[in-house]
Short mmCIF file of C-alpha atoms in Angstrom, two decimals:
data_model
loop_
_atom_site.label_atom_id
_atom_site.label_comp_id
_atom_site.label_asym_id
_atom_site.label_seq_id
_atom_site.Cartn_x
_atom_site.Cartn_y
_atom_site.Cartn_z
CA MET A 14 -11.80 18.57 -10.67
CA LYS A 15 -14.67 16.21 -11.46
CA LYS A 16 -16.64 14.93 -8.46
CA MET A 17 -15.42 11.50 -7.41
CA THR A 18 -17.67 8.52 -6.71
CA GLY A 19 -18.04 6.43 -3.60
CA LYS A 20 -15.70 3.66 -4.72
CA LEU A 21 -12.30 5.20 -4.07
CA THR A 22 -9.80 3.16 -2.10
CA ASP A 23 -6.59 4.34 -0.48
CA SER A 24 -4.72 1.05 -0.49
CA HIS A 25 -1.76 2.29 1.57
CA CYS A 26 -1.76 5.01 4.22
CA HIS A 27 -0.70 5.42 7.85
CA LEU A 28 -3.79 6.95 9.47
CA HIS A 29 -2.97 5.54 12.89
CA MET A 30 0.34 7.43 13.14
CA ASP A 31 0.88 10.38 15.47
CA HIS A 32 0.87 12.78 12.50
CA TYR A 33 -2.94 12.63 12.77
CA GLN A 34 -3.27 12.54 16.54
CA LYS A 35 -4.87 15.98 16.82
CA ASP A 36 -7.35 15.72 13.95
CA ARG A 37 -7.66 12.07 12.93
CA ARG A 38 -11.46 12.14 13.07
CA LYS A 39 -11.62 15.15 10.75
CA VAL A 40 -9.14 13.52 8.35
CA ILE A 41 -11.28 10.39 8.15
CA GLU A 42 -14.44 12.43 7.64
CA ARG A 43 -12.81 14.46 4.85
CA ALA A 44 -11.82 11.24 3.13
CA ARG A 45 -15.37 9.95 3.27
CA ARG A 46 -16.72 13.22 1.88
CA GLU A 47 -14.34 12.87 -1.06
CA GLY A 48 -15.88 9.50 -1.89
CA ILE A 49 -13.30 7.22 -0.30
CA ALA A 50 -15.09 4.07 0.77
CA LEU A 51 -12.13 2.10 2.03
CA MET A 52 -8.71 2.84 3.55
CA VAL A 53 -5.88 0.47 4.42
CA THR A 54 -3.65 1.69 7.24
CA ILE A 55 -0.21 0.08 7.21
CA GLY A 56 1.83 -1.11 10.19
CA ILE A 57 5.62 -0.72 10.26
CA ASP A 58 6.64 -2.30 13.59
CA LEU A 59 4.95 -4.23 16.38
CA GLU A 60 3.65 -1.28 18.40
CA ASP A 61 2.70 0.60 15.25
CA SER A 62 0.88 -2.47 13.90
CA GLN A 63 -1.08 -2.74 17.14
CA LYS A 64 -2.20 0.86 16.66
CA ALA A 65 -3.13 0.15 13.05
CA LEU A 66 -5.29 -2.80 14.07
CA LYS A 67 -6.94 -0.82 16.87
CA LEU A 68 -7.98 1.91 14.43
CA ALA A 69 -9.20 -0.66 11.91
CA GLU A 70 -11.33 -2.34 14.54
CA GLU A 71 -12.92 1.01 15.41
CA GLU A 72 -13.87 2.01 11.85
CA PRO A 73 -15.94 -0.11 9.42
CA ASP A 74 -14.21 1.25 6.31
CA ILE A 75 -10.62 0.99 7.56
CA PHE A 76 -8.57 -2.20 7.33
CA CYS A 77 -4.92 -2.75 8.14
CA THR A 78 -1.72 -4.65 7.57
CA VAL A 79 0.82 -5.62 10.22
CA GLY A 80 4.53 -6.03 9.75
CA PHE A 81 8.10 -4.84 10.15
CA HIS A 82 9.47 -2.11 7.87
CA PRO A 83 13.09 -2.67 6.78
CA HIS A 84 14.17 0.49 8.61
CA GLY A 85 13.53 -1.22 11.94
CA ALA A 86 14.56 -4.74 10.98
CA GLY A 87 17.61 -4.58 13.22
CA ARG A 88 15.40 -4.29 16.30
CA VAL A 89 13.12 -7.24 15.53
CA THR A 90 13.41 -10.15 17.96
CA GLU A 91 12.10 -13.70 17.80
CA ARG A 92 9.49 -12.73 20.37
CA ASP A 93 8.43 -9.82 18.15
CA MET A 94 7.87 -12.20 15.25
CA GLU A 95 5.76 -14.45 17.45
CA ALA A 96 3.68 -11.48 18.59
CA LEU A 97 3.26 -10.35 14.98
CA GLU A 98 1.94 -13.77 14.03
CA GLU A 99 -0.77 -13.53 16.68
CA LEU A 100 -1.62 -9.98 15.67
CA ALA A 101 -1.84 -10.98 12.01
CA LYS A 102 -4.69 -13.37 12.76
CA GLY A 103 -7.05 -10.44 13.36
CA GLU A 104 -10.10 -10.33 11.10
CA LYS A 105 -9.32 -6.84 9.86
CA VAL A 106 -5.70 -7.65 9.03
CA ILE A 107 -5.67 -8.17 5.26
CA ALA A 108 -1.92 -8.53 4.60
CA ILE A 109 1.56 -8.77 6.10
CA GLY A 110 3.73 -5.69 5.78
CA GLU A 111 5.00 -3.20 5.18
CA THR A 112 8.05 -5.37 4.74
CA GLY A 113 10.86 -5.37 2.20
CA LEU A 114 14.31 -3.89 1.64
CA ASP A 115 15.61 -0.33 1.82
CA TYR A 116 19.23 0.18 0.79
CA TYR A 117 18.78 3.93 0.32
CA ARG A 118 18.73 4.84 4.02
CA ASP A 119 20.33 1.60 5.25
CA LEU A 120 18.93 2.08 8.76
CA SER A 121 19.28 -1.65 9.46
CA PRO A 122 22.02 -4.04 8.31
CA ARG A 123 21.19 -5.38 4.86
CA GLU A 124 21.60 -8.99 5.91
CA THR A 125 19.12 -8.41 8.73
CA GLN A 126 16.69 -6.68 6.37
CA ARG A 127 16.78 -9.72 4.11
CA LYS A 128 16.27 -12.13 7.02
CA VAL A 129 13.30 -10.24 8.46
CA PHE A 130 11.75 -9.87 5.01
CA MET A 131 11.99 -13.61 4.35
CA GLU A 132 10.50 -14.41 7.74
CA GLN A 133 7.50 -12.20 7.00
CA LEU A 134 7.10 -13.71 3.56
CA GLU A 135 6.89 -17.14 5.17
CA LEU A 136 4.45 -15.83 7.78
CA ALA A 137 2.20 -14.52 5.02
CA ARG A 138 2.38 -17.89 3.29
CA SER A 139 1.43 -19.75 6.46
CA LEU A 140 -1.55 -17.46 7.10
CA GLY A 141 -2.74 -17.35 3.51
CA LYS A 142 -2.44 -13.58 3.36
CA PRO A 143 -0.61 -11.43 0.77
CA VAL A 144 2.38 -9.19 1.47
CA VAL A 145 2.85 -5.44 1.06
CA ILE A 146 6.42 -4.79 -0.04
CA HIS A 147 8.58 -1.68 0.29
CA CYS A 148 11.65 -1.42 -1.91
CA ARG A 149 14.13 1.39 -2.35
CA ASP A 150 17.44 0.99 -4.18
CA ALA A 151 17.27 -2.76 -3.59
CA TYR A 152 15.36 -4.22 -6.54
CA ARG A 153 18.04 -6.73 -7.53
CA ASP A 154 18.23 -8.31 -4.07
CA LEU A 155 14.48 -8.13 -3.55
CA ILE A 156 13.74 -9.91 -6.81
CA ARG A 157 16.35 -12.57 -6.07
CA LEU A 158 14.81 -13.30 -2.69
CA MET A 159 11.28 -13.30 -4.08
CA VAL A 160 12.27 -15.83 -6.73
CA GLU A 161 14.13 -18.02 -4.23
CA LYS A 162 11.21 -17.99 -1.80
CA ARG A 163 8.54 -18.46 -4.50
CA ALA A 164 6.81 -15.20 -3.61
CA GLN A 165 4.44 -15.73 -6.52
CA GLU A 166 2.72 -18.33 -4.35
CA VAL A 167 2.04 -15.66 -1.73
CA GLY A 168 1.14 -12.67 -3.89
CA GLY A 169 0.66 -9.08 -2.88
CA VAL A 170 1.57 -5.52 -3.70
CA ILE A 171 4.74 -3.60 -4.47
CA HIS A 172 3.85 -0.38 -2.70
CA CYS A 173 4.80 3.07 -4.01
CA PHE A 174 6.48 1.54 -7.03
CA SER A 175 9.37 3.68 -8.27
CA GLY A 176 11.41 1.23 -10.34
CA ASP A 177 11.94 0.90 -14.07
CA TRP A 178 9.90 -1.08 -16.58
CA GLU A 179 12.21 -4.10 -16.35
CA ALA A 180 11.60 -4.40 -12.60
CA ALA A 181 7.89 -3.80 -13.13
CA GLN A 182 7.71 -6.67 -15.62
CA THR A 183 9.45 -9.01 -13.19
CA PHE A 184 6.95 -8.27 -10.41
CA LEU A 185 4.02 -8.52 -12.80
CA ASN A 186 5.25 -11.90 -14.03
CA MET A 187 5.20 -13.07 -10.41
CA GLY A 188 1.57 -12.03 -10.14
CA PHE A 189 2.12 -8.95 -7.97
CA PHE A 190 0.20 -5.70 -8.21
CA LEU A 191 2.00 -2.37 -8.51
CA SER A 192 0.76 0.54 -6.41
CA PHE A 193 1.48 4.17 -7.30
CA ALA A 194 1.42 7.12 -4.90
CA GLY A 195 1.33 10.91 -5.07
CA ASN A 196 4.90 11.14 -6.36
CA ILE A 197 3.61 10.13 -9.79
CA THR A 198 2.13 13.65 -9.99
CA TYR A 199 5.50 15.38 -9.56
CA PRO A 200 6.86 17.32 -12.56
CA LYS A 201 10.10 15.31 -12.62
CA ALA A 202 8.33 11.93 -12.48
CA GLU A 203 7.98 11.53 -16.24
CA LYS A 204 9.81 8.17 -16.29
CA LEU A 205 7.52 6.85 -13.58
CA ARG A 206 4.46 7.98 -15.53
CA GLU A 207 5.76 6.15 -18.60
CA VAL A 208 6.08 2.95 -16.57
CA PHE A 209 2.54 3.46 -15.26
CA LYS A 210 1.22 3.67 -18.82
CA LYS A 211 2.75 0.28 -19.65
CA VAL A 212 1.40 -1.62 -16.65
CA PRO A 213 -1.82 -3.51 -17.50
CA LYS A 214 -4.81 -1.67 -16.07
CA ASP A 215 -5.91 -4.72 -14.08
CA ARG A 216 -2.64 -4.81 -12.11
CA LEU A 217 -2.59 -1.26 -10.73
CA LEU A 218 -3.47 0.15 -7.32
CA MET A 219 -3.67 3.74 -6.08
CA GLU A 220 -2.35 4.89 -2.70
CA THR A 221 -1.39 8.02 -0.79
CA ASP A 222 1.28 6.67 1.58
CA ALA A 223 -0.09 9.47 3.77
CA PRO A 224 1.21 11.40 5.64
CA PHE A 225 4.05 11.19 3.11
CA LEU A 226 4.31 11.90 -0.65
CA THR A 227 1.69 14.62 -0.91
CA PRO A 228 0.45 15.06 -4.52
CA GLN A 229 1.73 18.04 -6.46
CA GLU A 230 -1.60 19.86 -6.18
CA GLU A 231 -1.29 19.98 -2.37
CA ARG A 232 2.50 19.96 -2.10
CA GLY A 233 3.77 21.44 1.15
CA LYS A 234 0.85 20.08 3.18
CA ARG A 235 0.66 16.92 5.25
CA ASN A 236 -0.72 14.22 2.98
CA GLU A 237 -4.04 12.55 3.78
CA PRO A 238 -6.37 10.02 2.10
CA ALA A 239 -8.67 12.73 0.70
CA PHE A 240 -5.84 13.80 -1.60
CA ILE A 241 -5.90 10.49 -3.46
CA LYS A 242 -8.41 12.08 -5.82
CA TYR A 243 -5.51 13.74 -7.64
CA THR A 244 -3.75 10.43 -8.19
CA TYR A 245 -6.93 8.80 -9.46
CA GLN A 246 -7.53 11.70 -11.84
CA LEU A 247 -4.02 11.47 -13.27
CA GLY A 248 -4.26 7.69 -13.51
CA SER A 249 -7.41 7.89 -15.61
CA GLU A 250 -5.77 10.43 -17.90
CA LEU A 251 -2.59 8.39 -18.34
CA LYS A 252 -4.61 5.27 -19.12
CA GLY A 253 -7.05 7.10 -21.38
CA ILE A 254 -9.98 5.73 -19.39
CA LYS A 255 -13.07 7.56 -18.13
CA LEU A 256 -12.67 8.43 -14.48
CA GLU A 257 -15.69 6.38 -13.41
CA ASP A 258 -14.39 3.33 -15.27
CA TRP A 259 -10.92 3.80 -13.83
CA ILE A 260 -12.30 3.95 -10.29
CA ASP A 261 -14.23 0.73 -10.92
CA GLN A 262 -11.12 -0.93 -12.33
CA VAL A 263 -8.94 0.00 -9.36
CA ASN A 264 -11.66 -1.14 -6.98
CA ASN A 265 -11.68 -4.54 -8.67
CA ASN A 266 -7.89 -4.66 -8.53
CA VAL A 267 -7.83 -3.90 -4.81
CA HIS A 268 -10.10 -6.83 -4.09
CA GLU A 269 -7.98 -9.11 -6.27
CA ALA A 270 -4.84 -8.00 -4.44
CA PHE A 271 -6.42 -8.37 -0.99
CA PRO A 272 -8.86 -11.31 -1.21
CA GLN A 273 -9.98 -10.97 2.41
CA LEU A 274 -11.24 -7.44 1.83
CA PRO A 275 -15.05 -7.24 1.74
CA ASN A 276 -16.99 -4.95 -0.55
CA LEU A 277 -17.97 -1.87 1.45
CA HIS A 278 -20.36 0.92 0.50
CA TYR A 279 -20.03 0.18 -3.21
CA ASN A 280 -23.66 -0.19 -4.17
CA LYS A 281 -24.22 3.31 -5.47
CA ARG A 282 -22.24 6.30 -6.60
CA LEU A 283 -22.22 9.47 -4.58
CA SER A 284 -23.92 12.45 -6.19
#
C-alpha cells in the first residue's frame, strides 16, 4: 500500500474505551506513524464521555464528542442531561453524540430513544455544535424527527452510514455529512460501495469506529485508528481520485463538518 501523508483523520473512534486500556499509548503512536494527524474519540454515555474528554485533554491531536448512545437511552436522567450540557462546554468537545436511534438491538424503548435524541439535538443547537448521529434500522423515524426538529440548522454527521441512496440523499439535502467505516471494505458491501460512489466528494468523511468494524485487510483483529489507511485507499479508488487529493478532500470535509476543529500538523506531508 502507498505511504500515507500526515493529513489523515479518523473522525469517529472510541480510543478511550477499555478495549485499549493495556496498550492505548502504543495504539496512538501507531496511528501517528501511519500519518494520522487527528482523531475524534466518541462518547456514548456520561461516564464514557468524561473519559473521552479526559483523553482529548491529554493529547493535542485527539478531540472528542460527548453524548448518549441510543442503547443506553433508557438510563438517562434529567440530571444526566444537565451534566452532559456542562461537559459539552469543554474546549476539546467538537460535537454532541453519539446520539440517534437503534431499532436493530432495541436495548432501550423506542419512545425513550426518540426523546433522548431530540433532547441532544436541542442541546447541540443551544451550544452551536454539530451532532454525530447513529442510526440502525430506524431511518424513517430518524428522518421524520430530523425534519420536525429542523436538524439542518444544527448540522453534523451520519456516522457509519449503512443506508440506501434514498436515505443518503435526504441527509445530504439537510446539509449533513456521511461517514463511512471499515465495513465498506467487506466483500458483501457492494451496495454500500455504490452509495459511496454517488455521494458528492465534498460530503464524505472516513472513520474506523474502532475498536469495531475492522477493515477486511485486518479482519479478526481489534480495530484501531491506524487501520483507517485501508478505508482511505478504497475511498480514493471508488472516487477515482489520487490518494493525496482524496486525503486533502476528506481533511477539508472534516473541518467543514466540525467547525470548531483546528488545523493540526497539516503543514507538510510525511515522507
